[in-house]
PDB file of C-alpha atoms in Angstrom:
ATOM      1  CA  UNK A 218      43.146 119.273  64.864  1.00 64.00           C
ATOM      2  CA  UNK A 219      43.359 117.692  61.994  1.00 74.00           C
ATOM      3  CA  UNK A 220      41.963 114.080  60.657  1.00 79.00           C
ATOM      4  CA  UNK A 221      44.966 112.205  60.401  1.00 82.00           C
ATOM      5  CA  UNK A 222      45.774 112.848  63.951  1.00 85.00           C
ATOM      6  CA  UNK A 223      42.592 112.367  65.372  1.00 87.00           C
ATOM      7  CA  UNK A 224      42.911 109.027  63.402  1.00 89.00           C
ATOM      8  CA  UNK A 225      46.249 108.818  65.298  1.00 90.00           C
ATOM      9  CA  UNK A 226      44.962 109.284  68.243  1.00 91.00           C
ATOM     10  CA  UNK A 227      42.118 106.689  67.993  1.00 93.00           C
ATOM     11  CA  UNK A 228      44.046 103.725  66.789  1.00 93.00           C
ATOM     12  CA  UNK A 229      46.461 104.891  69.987  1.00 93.00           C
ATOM     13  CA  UNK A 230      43.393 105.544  72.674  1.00 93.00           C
ATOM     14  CA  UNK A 231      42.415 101.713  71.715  1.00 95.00           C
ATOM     15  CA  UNK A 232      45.813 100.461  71.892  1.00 95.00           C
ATOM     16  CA  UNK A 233      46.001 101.856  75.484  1.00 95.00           C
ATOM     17  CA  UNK A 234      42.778 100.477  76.283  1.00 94.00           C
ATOM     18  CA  UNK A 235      43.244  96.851  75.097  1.00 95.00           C
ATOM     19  CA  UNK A 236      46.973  97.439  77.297  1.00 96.00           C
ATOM     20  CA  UNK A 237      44.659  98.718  80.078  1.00 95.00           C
ATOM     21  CA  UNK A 238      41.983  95.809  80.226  1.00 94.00           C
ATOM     22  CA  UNK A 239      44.915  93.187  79.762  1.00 95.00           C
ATOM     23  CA  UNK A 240      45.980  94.492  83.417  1.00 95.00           C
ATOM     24  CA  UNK A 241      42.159  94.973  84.398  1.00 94.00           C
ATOM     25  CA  UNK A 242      41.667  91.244  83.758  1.00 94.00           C
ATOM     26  CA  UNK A 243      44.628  90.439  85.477  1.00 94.00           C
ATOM     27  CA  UNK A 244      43.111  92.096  88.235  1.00 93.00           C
ATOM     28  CA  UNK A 245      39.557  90.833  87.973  1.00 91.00           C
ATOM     29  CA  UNK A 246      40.995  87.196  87.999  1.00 91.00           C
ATOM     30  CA  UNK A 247      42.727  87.995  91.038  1.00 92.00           C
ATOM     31  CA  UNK A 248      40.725  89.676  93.019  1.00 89.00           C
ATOM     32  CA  UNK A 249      36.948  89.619  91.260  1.00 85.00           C
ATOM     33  CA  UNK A 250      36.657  85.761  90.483  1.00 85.00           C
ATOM     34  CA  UNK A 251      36.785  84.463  94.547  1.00 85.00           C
ATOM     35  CA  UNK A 252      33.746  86.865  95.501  1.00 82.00           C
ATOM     36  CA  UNK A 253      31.741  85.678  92.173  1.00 82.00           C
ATOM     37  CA  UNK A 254      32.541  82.018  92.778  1.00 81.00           C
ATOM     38  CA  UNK A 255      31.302  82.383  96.918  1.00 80.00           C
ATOM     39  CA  UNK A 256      28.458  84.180  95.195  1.00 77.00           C
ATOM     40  CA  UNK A 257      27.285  81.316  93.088  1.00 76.00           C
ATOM     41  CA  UNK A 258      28.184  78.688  96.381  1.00 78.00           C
ATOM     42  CA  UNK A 259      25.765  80.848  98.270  1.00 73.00           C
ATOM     43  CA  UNK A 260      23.084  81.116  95.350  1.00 73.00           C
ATOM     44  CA  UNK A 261      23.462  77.135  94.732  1.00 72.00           C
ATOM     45  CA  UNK A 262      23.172  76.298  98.440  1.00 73.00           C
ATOM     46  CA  UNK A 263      19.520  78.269  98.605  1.00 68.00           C
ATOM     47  CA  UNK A 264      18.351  76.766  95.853  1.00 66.00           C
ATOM     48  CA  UNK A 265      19.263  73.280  97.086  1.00 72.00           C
ATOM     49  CA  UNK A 266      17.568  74.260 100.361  1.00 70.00           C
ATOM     50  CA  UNK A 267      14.520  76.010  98.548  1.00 65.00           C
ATOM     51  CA  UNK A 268      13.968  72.153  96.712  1.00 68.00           C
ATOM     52  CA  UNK A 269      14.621  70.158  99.611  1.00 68.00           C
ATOM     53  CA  UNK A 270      11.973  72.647 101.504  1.00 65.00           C
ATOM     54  CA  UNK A 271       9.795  72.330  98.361  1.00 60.00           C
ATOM     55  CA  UNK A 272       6.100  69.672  98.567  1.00 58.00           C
ATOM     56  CA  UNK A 273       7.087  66.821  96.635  1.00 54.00           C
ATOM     57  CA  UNK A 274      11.086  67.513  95.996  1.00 49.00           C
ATOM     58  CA  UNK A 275      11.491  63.823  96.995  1.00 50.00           C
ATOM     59  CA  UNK A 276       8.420  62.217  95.194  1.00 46.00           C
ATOM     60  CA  UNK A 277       8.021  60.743  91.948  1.00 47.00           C
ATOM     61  CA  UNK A 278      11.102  60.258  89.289  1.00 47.00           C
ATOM     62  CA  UNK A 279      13.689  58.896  92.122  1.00 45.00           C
ATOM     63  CA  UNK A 280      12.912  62.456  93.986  1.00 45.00           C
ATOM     64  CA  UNK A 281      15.333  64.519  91.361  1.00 41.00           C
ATOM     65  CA  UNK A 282      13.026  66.558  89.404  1.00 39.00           C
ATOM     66  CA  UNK A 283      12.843  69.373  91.194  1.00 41.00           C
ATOM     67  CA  UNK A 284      17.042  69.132  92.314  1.00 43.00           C
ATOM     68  CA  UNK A 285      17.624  68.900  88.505  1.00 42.00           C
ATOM     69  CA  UNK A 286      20.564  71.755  87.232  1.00 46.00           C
ATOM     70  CA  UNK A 287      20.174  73.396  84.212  1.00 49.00           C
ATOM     71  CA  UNK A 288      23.548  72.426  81.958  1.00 54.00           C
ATOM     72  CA  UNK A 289      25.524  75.448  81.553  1.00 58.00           C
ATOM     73  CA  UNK A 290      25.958  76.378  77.771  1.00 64.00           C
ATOM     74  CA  UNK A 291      29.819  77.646  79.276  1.00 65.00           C
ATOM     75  CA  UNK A 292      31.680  75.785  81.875  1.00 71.00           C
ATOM     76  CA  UNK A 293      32.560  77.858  84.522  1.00 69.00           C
ATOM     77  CA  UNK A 294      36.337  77.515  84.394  1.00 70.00           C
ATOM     78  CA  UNK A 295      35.794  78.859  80.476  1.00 71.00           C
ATOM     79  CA  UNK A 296      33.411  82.079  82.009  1.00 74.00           C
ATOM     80  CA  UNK A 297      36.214  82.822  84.575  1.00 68.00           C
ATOM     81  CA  UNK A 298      39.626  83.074  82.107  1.00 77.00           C
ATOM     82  CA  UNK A 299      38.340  83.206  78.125  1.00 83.00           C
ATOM     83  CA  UNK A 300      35.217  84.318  78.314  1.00 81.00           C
ATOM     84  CA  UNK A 301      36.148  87.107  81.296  1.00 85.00           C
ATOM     85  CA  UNK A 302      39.414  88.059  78.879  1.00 87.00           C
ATOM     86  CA  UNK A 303      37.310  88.738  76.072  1.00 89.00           C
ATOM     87  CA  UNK A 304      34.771  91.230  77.747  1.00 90.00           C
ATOM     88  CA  UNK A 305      37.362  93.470  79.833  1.00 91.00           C
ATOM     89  CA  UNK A 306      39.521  93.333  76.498  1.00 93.00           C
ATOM     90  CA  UNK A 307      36.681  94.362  74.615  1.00 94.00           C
ATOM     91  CA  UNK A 308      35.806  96.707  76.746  1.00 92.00           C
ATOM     92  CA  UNK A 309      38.834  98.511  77.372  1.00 93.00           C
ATOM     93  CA  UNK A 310      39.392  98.954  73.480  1.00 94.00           C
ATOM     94  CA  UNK A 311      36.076 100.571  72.959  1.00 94.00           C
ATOM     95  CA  UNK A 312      35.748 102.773  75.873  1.00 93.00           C
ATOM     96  CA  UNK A 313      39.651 103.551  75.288  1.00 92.00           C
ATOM     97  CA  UNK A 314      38.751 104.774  71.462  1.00 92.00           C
ATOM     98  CA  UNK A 315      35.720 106.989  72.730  1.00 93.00           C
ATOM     99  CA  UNK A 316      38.135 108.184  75.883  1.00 93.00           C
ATOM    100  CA  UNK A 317      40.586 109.253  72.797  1.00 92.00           C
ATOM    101  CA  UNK A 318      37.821 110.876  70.821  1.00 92.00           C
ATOM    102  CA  UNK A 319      37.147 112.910  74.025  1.00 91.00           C
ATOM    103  CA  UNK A 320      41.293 114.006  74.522  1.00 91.00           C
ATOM    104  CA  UNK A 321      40.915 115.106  70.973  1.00 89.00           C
ATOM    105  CA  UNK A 322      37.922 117.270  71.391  1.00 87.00           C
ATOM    106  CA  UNK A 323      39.462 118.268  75.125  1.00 85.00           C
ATOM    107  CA  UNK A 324      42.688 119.032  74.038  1.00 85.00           C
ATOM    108  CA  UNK A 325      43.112 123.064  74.372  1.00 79.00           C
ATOM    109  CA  UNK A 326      39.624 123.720  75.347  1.00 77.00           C
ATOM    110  CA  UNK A 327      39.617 122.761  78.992  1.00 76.00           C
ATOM    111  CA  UNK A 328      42.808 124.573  80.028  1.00 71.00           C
ATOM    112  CA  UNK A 329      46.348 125.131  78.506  1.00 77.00           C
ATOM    113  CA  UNK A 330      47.323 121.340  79.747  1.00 81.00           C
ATOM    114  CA  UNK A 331      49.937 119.098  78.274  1.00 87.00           C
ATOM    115  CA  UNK A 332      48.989 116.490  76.148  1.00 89.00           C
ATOM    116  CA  UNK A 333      49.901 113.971  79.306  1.00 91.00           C
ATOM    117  CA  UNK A 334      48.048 115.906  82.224  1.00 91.00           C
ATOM    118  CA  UNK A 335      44.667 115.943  79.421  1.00 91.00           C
ATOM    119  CA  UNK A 336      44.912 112.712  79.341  1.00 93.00           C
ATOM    120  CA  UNK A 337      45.418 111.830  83.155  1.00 93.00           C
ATOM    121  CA  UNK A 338      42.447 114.490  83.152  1.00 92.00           C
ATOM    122  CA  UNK A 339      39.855 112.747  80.181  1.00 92.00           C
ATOM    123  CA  UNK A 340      40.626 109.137  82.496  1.00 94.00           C
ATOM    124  CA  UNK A 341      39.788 110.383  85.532  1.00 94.00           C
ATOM    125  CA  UNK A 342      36.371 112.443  83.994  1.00 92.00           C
ATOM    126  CA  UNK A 343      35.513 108.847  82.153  1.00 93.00           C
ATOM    127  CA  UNK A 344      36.393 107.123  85.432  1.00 94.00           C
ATOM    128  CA  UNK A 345      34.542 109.416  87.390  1.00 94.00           C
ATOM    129  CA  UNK A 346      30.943 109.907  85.612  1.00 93.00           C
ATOM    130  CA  UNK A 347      30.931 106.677  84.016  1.00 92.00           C
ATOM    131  CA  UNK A 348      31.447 104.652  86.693  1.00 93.00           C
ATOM    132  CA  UNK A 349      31.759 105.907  90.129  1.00 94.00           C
ATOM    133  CA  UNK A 350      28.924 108.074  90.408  1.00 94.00           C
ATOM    134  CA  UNK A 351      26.331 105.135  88.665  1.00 93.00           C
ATOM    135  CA  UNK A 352      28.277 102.803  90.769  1.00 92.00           C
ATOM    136  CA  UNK A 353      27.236 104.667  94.055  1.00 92.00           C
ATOM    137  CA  UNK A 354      24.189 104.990  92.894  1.00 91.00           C
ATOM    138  CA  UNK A 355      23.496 101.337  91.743  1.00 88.00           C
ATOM    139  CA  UNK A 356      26.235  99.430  93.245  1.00 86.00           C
ATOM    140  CA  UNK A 357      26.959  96.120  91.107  1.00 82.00           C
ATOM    141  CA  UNK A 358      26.224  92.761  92.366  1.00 81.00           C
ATOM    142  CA  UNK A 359      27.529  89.306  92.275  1.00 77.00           C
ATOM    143  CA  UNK A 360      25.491  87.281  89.399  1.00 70.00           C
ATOM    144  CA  UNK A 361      22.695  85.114  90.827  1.00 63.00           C
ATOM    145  CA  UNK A 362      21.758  87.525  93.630  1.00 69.00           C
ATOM    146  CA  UNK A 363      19.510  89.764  92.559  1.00 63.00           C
ATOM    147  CA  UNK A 364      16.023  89.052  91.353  1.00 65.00           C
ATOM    148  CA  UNK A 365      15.999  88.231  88.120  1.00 67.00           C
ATOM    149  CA  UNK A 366      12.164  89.171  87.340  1.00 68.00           C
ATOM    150  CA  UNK A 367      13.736  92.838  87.943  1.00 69.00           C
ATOM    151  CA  UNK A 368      16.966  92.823  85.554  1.00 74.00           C
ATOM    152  CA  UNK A 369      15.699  94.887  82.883  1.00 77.00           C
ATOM    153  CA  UNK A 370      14.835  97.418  85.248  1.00 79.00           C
ATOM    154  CA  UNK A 371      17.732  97.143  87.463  1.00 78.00           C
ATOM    155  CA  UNK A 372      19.695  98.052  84.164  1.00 82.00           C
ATOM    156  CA  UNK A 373      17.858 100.431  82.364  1.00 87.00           C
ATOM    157  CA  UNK A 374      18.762 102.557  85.445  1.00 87.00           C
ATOM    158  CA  UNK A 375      21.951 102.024  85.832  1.00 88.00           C
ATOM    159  CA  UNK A 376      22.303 103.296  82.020  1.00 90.00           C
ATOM    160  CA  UNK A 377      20.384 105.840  82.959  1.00 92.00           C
ATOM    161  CA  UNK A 378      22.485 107.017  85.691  1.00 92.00           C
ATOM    162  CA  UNK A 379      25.182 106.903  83.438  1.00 93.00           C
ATOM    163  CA  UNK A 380      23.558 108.792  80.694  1.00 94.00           C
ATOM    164  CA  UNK A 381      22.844 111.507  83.697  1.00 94.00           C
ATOM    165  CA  UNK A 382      26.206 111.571  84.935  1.00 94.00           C
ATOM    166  CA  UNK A 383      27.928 112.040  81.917  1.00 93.00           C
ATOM    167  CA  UNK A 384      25.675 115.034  80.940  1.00 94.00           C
ATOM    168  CA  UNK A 385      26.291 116.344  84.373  1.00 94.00           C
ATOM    169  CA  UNK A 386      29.710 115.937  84.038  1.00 92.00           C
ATOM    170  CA  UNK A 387      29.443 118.322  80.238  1.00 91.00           C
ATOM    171  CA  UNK A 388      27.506 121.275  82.004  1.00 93.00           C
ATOM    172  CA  UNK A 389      29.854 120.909  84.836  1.00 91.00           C
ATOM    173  CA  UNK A 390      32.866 121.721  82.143  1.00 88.00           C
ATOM    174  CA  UNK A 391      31.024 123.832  80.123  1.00 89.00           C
ATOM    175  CA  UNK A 392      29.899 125.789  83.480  1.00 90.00           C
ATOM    176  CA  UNK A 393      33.750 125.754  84.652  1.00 86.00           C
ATOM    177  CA  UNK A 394      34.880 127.443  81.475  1.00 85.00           C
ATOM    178  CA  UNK A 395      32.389 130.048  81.413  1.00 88.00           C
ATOM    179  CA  UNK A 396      32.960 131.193  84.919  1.00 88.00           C
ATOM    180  CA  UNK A 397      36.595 131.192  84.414  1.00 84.00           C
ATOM    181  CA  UNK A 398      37.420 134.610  83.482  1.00 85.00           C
ATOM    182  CA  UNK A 399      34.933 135.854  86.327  1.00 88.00           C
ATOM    183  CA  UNK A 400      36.216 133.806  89.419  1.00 87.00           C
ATOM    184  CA  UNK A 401      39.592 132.417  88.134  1.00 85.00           C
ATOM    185  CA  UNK A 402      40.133 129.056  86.698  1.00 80.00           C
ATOM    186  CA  UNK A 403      40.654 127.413  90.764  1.00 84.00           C
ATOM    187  CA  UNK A 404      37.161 129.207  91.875  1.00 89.00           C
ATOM    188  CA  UNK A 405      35.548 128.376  88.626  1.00 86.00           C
ATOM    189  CA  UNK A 406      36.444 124.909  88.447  1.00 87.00           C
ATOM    190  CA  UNK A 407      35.492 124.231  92.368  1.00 91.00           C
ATOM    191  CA  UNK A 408      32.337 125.877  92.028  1.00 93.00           C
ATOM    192  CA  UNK A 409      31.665 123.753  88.766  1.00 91.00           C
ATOM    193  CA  UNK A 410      32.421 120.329  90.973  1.00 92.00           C
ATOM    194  CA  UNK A 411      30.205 121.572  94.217  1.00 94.00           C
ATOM    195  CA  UNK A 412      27.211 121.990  91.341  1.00 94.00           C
ATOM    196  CA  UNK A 413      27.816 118.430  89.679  1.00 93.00           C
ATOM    197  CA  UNK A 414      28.286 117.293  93.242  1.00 94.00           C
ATOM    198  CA  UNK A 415      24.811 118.757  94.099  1.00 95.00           C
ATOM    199  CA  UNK A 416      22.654 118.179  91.037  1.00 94.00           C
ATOM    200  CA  UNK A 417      24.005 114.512  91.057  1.00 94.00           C
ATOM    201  CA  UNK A 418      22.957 114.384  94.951  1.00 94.00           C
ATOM    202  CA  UNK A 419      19.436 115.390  94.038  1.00 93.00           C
ATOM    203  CA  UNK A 420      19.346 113.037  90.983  1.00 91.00           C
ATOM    204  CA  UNK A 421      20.345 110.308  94.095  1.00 92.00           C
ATOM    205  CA  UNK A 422      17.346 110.926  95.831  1.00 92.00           C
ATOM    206  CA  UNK A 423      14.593 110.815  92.887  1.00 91.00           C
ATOM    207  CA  UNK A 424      15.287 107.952  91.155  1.00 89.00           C
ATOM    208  CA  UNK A 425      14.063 104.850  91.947  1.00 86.00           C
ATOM    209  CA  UNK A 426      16.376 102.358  95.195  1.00 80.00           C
ATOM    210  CA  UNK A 427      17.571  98.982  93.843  1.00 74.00           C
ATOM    211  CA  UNK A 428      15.130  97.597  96.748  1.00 67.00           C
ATOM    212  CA  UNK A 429      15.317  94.068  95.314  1.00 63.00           C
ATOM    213  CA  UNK A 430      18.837  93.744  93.724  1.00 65.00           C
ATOM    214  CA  UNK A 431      20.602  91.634  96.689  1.00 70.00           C
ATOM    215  CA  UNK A 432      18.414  88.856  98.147  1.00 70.00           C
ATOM    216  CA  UNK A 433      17.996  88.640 102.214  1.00 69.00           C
ATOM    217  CA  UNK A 434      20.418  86.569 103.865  1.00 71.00           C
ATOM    218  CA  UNK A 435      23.368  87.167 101.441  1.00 75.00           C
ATOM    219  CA  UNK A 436      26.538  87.621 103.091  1.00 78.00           C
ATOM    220  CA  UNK A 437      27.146  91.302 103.660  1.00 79.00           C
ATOM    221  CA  UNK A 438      31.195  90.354 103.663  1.00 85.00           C
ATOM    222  CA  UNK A 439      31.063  88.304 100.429  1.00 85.00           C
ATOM    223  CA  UNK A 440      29.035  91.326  98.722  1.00 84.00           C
ATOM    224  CA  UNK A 441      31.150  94.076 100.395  1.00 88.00           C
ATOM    225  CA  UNK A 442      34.345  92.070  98.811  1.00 90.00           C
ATOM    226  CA  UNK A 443      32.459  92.058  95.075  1.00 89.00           C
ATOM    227  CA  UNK A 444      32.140  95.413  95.084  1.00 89.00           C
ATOM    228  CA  UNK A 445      35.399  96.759  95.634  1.00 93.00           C
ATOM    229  CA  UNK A 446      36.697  94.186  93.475  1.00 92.00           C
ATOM    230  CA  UNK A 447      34.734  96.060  90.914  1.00 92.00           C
ATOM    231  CA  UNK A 448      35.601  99.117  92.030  1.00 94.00           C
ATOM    232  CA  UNK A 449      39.377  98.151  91.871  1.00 94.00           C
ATOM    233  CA  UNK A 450      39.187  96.758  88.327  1.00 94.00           C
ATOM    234  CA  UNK A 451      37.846 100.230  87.195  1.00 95.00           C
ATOM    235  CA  UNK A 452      40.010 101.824  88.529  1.00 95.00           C
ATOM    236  CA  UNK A 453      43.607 100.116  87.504  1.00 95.00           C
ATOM    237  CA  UNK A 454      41.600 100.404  83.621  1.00 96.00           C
ATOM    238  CA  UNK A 455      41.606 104.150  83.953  1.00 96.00           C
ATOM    239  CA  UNK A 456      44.610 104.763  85.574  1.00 96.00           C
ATOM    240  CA  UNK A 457      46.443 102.406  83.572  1.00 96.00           C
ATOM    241  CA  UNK A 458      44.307 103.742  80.115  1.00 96.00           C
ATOM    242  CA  UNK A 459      45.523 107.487  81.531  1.00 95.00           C
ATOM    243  CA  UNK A 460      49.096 106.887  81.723  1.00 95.00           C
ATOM    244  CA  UNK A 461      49.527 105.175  78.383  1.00 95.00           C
ATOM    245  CA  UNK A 462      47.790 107.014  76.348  1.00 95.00           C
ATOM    246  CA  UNK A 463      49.249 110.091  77.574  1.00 93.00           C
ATOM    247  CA  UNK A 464      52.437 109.247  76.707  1.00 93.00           C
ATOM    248  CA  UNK A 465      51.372 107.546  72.968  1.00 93.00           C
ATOM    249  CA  UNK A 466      49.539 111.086  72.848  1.00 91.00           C
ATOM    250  CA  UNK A 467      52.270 113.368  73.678  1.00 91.00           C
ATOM    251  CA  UNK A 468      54.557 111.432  71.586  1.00 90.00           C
ATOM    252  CA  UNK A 469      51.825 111.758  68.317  1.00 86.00           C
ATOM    253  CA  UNK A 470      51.392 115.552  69.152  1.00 86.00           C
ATOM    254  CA  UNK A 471      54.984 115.891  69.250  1.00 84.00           C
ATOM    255  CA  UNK A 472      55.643 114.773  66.321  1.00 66.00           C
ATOM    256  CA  UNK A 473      52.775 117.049  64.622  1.00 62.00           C
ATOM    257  CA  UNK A 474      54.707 119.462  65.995  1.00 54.00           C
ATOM    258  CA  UNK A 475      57.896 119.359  65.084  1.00 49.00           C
ATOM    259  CA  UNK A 476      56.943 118.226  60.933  1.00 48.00           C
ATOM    260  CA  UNK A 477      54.856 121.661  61.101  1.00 45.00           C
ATOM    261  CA  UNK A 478      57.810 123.692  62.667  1.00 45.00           C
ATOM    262  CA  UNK A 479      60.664 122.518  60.159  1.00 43.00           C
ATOM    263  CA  UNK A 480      61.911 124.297  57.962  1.00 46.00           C
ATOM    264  CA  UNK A 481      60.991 123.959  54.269  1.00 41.00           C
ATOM    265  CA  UNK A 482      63.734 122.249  52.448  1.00 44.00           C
ATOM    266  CA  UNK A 483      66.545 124.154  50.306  1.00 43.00           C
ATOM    267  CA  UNK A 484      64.162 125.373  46.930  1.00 44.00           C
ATOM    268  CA  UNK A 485      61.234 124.007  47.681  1.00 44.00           C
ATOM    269  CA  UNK A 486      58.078 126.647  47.000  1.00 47.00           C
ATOM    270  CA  UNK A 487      57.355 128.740  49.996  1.00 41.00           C
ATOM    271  CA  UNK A 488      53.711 128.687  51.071  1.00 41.00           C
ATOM    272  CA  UNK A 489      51.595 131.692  50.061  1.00 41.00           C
TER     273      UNK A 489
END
C-alpha cells in the first residue's frame, strides 16, 4: 500500500473517530452522567457521616473544620458537558487514527475481505482486546469509590491487561493464519479464538483482584448501572468508528483503484 493512501486512510480513521466519540458523548451524557453524579451523592454523604462521626468535628472554629470541602478547580456542570466532550472527542480521534493504521496493515493479510467487512473486523478486534477483555478483568468504577491510596496500582494493571490482551489478540491472528491452510480458514480461526479465550482465562486468574477498588456499602445497583454505561459508550464508539470508516475506506480504495486501472491517455509514454 502505498504512503499517500495510508495517509488517506489516517486523516479518514480520525475523521470517523472524532464522528464516533461525538455520538459516544452523546451517549455518555445520557446514560453515564446519572450513575457518576449518584456516585459522588453517595461518596459526599460518607464523608459527611465519617466528620460528623469524627472526635472533635463540632469543636473549635464554629465546628466546620473538619466539614470543610475542598473548592473544585472545575465546576461540576463544566466536568459533565466541556470537559467530558473534550476527552471522548479526543479519544475517539486518536484511537480512530491507530484503528486506521491497523486496517492498513490488515487489509489483505487477514483474509480476502472487503475494505468495509476489514473494517467492521479491525473495530470489533480494537473493541474487543482493548476494552472488553481489561474491562472484565478490571471493571471501571464510578470516581470517588475506590481507594485512592491504591490508584496507581489499580491502573498500572488495567494497562497492563490491555497491553496483554492486545498481544494475545496478535498471536491469536498470527496463529489463525498459520493454521489456515491445515484446518481451513473456519477451523483455523475458531481454534485461534478458543486459545486467546484460554490464555486470557489463565492471565484472569494470576494477576492480582481489584480487592479494594469499590468501597463497602456502595450501592451494588448504582455501580451495576456505571458499568454498563461504560460498556455502552464503548461500544456505540466502535460500532459507530466501524461503519464510517468502512465506507470513507472503501470509497479511498476505490478510487486507488480505478486511477491505477485507467487507461493511459491517447500518446502519452507507455510504462516500461
Amino acid at each position: 500500500m502505498h504512503a499517500s493512501t495510508v495517509r488517506s486512510l489516517l486523516v479518514r480513521g480520525m475523521l470517523a473517530g472524532l464522528i464516533a466519540g461525538l455520538l459516544a458523548f452523546a451517549v455518555a451524557y445520557v446514560v453515564g452522567e446519572p450513575p457518576v453524579d449518584g456516585a459522588i451523592a453517595v461518596e459526599e454523604a460518607q464523608a459527611a457521616q465519617e466528620a460528623h462521626a469524627a472526635p472533635g468535628a463540632h469543636a473549635g472554629h464554629g465546628g466546620t473544620v473538619a466539614a470543610e470541602e475542598e473548592e473544585e478547580a472545575v465546576s461540576r456542570p463544566v466536568q459533565s458537558t466541556f470537559g467530558l466532550a473534550t476527552g471522548v472527542l479526543v479519544y475517539g480521534v486518536a484511537l480512530g487514527g491507530i484503528a486506521a493504521l491497523a486496517f492498513s496493515f490488515a487489509l489483505g493479510r487477514i483474509g480476502r475481505f472487503s475494505p468495509r467487512a476489514t473494517a467492521a473486523l479491525t473495530a470489533a478486534a480494537a473493541f474487543t482486546t482493548v476494552y472488553l477483555v481489561p474491562f472484565l478483568k478490571y471493571p471501571a468504577t464510578p470516581p470517588a469509590v475506590g481507594n485512592p491510596d491504591t490508584i496507581g496500582k489499580r491502573t498500572t494493571l488495567f494497562f497492563l491487561m490491555i497491553l496483554l490482551s492486545v498481544l494475545l489478540g496478535l498471536a491469536a491472528v498470527i496463529a489463525g493464519r498459520r493454521l489456515a491452510p491445515r484446518l481451513g480458514n473456519w477451523n483455523a480461526t475458531l481454534t485461534a479464538a478458543a486459545g486467546f479465550a484460554v490464555v486470557t482465562g489463565v492471565a484472569f486468574v494470576l494477576l492480582p483482584a481489584n480487592d479494594d477498588a469499590v468501597k463497602a456499602g456502595f450501592p451494588a445497583a448504582l455501580l451495576w448501572e456505571f458499568r454498563l454505561a461504560s460498556l455502552a459508550v464503548q461500544a456505540v464508539l466502535w460500532a459507530v468508528f466501524g461503519v464510517v470508516f468502512g465506507v470513507l475506506a472503501q470509497k479511498v480504495l476505490a478510487g486507488r483503484t480505478s486511477s491505477a486501472d485507467a487507461p493511459a491517455p491517447v500518446g502519452a509514454p507507455l510504462p516500461g
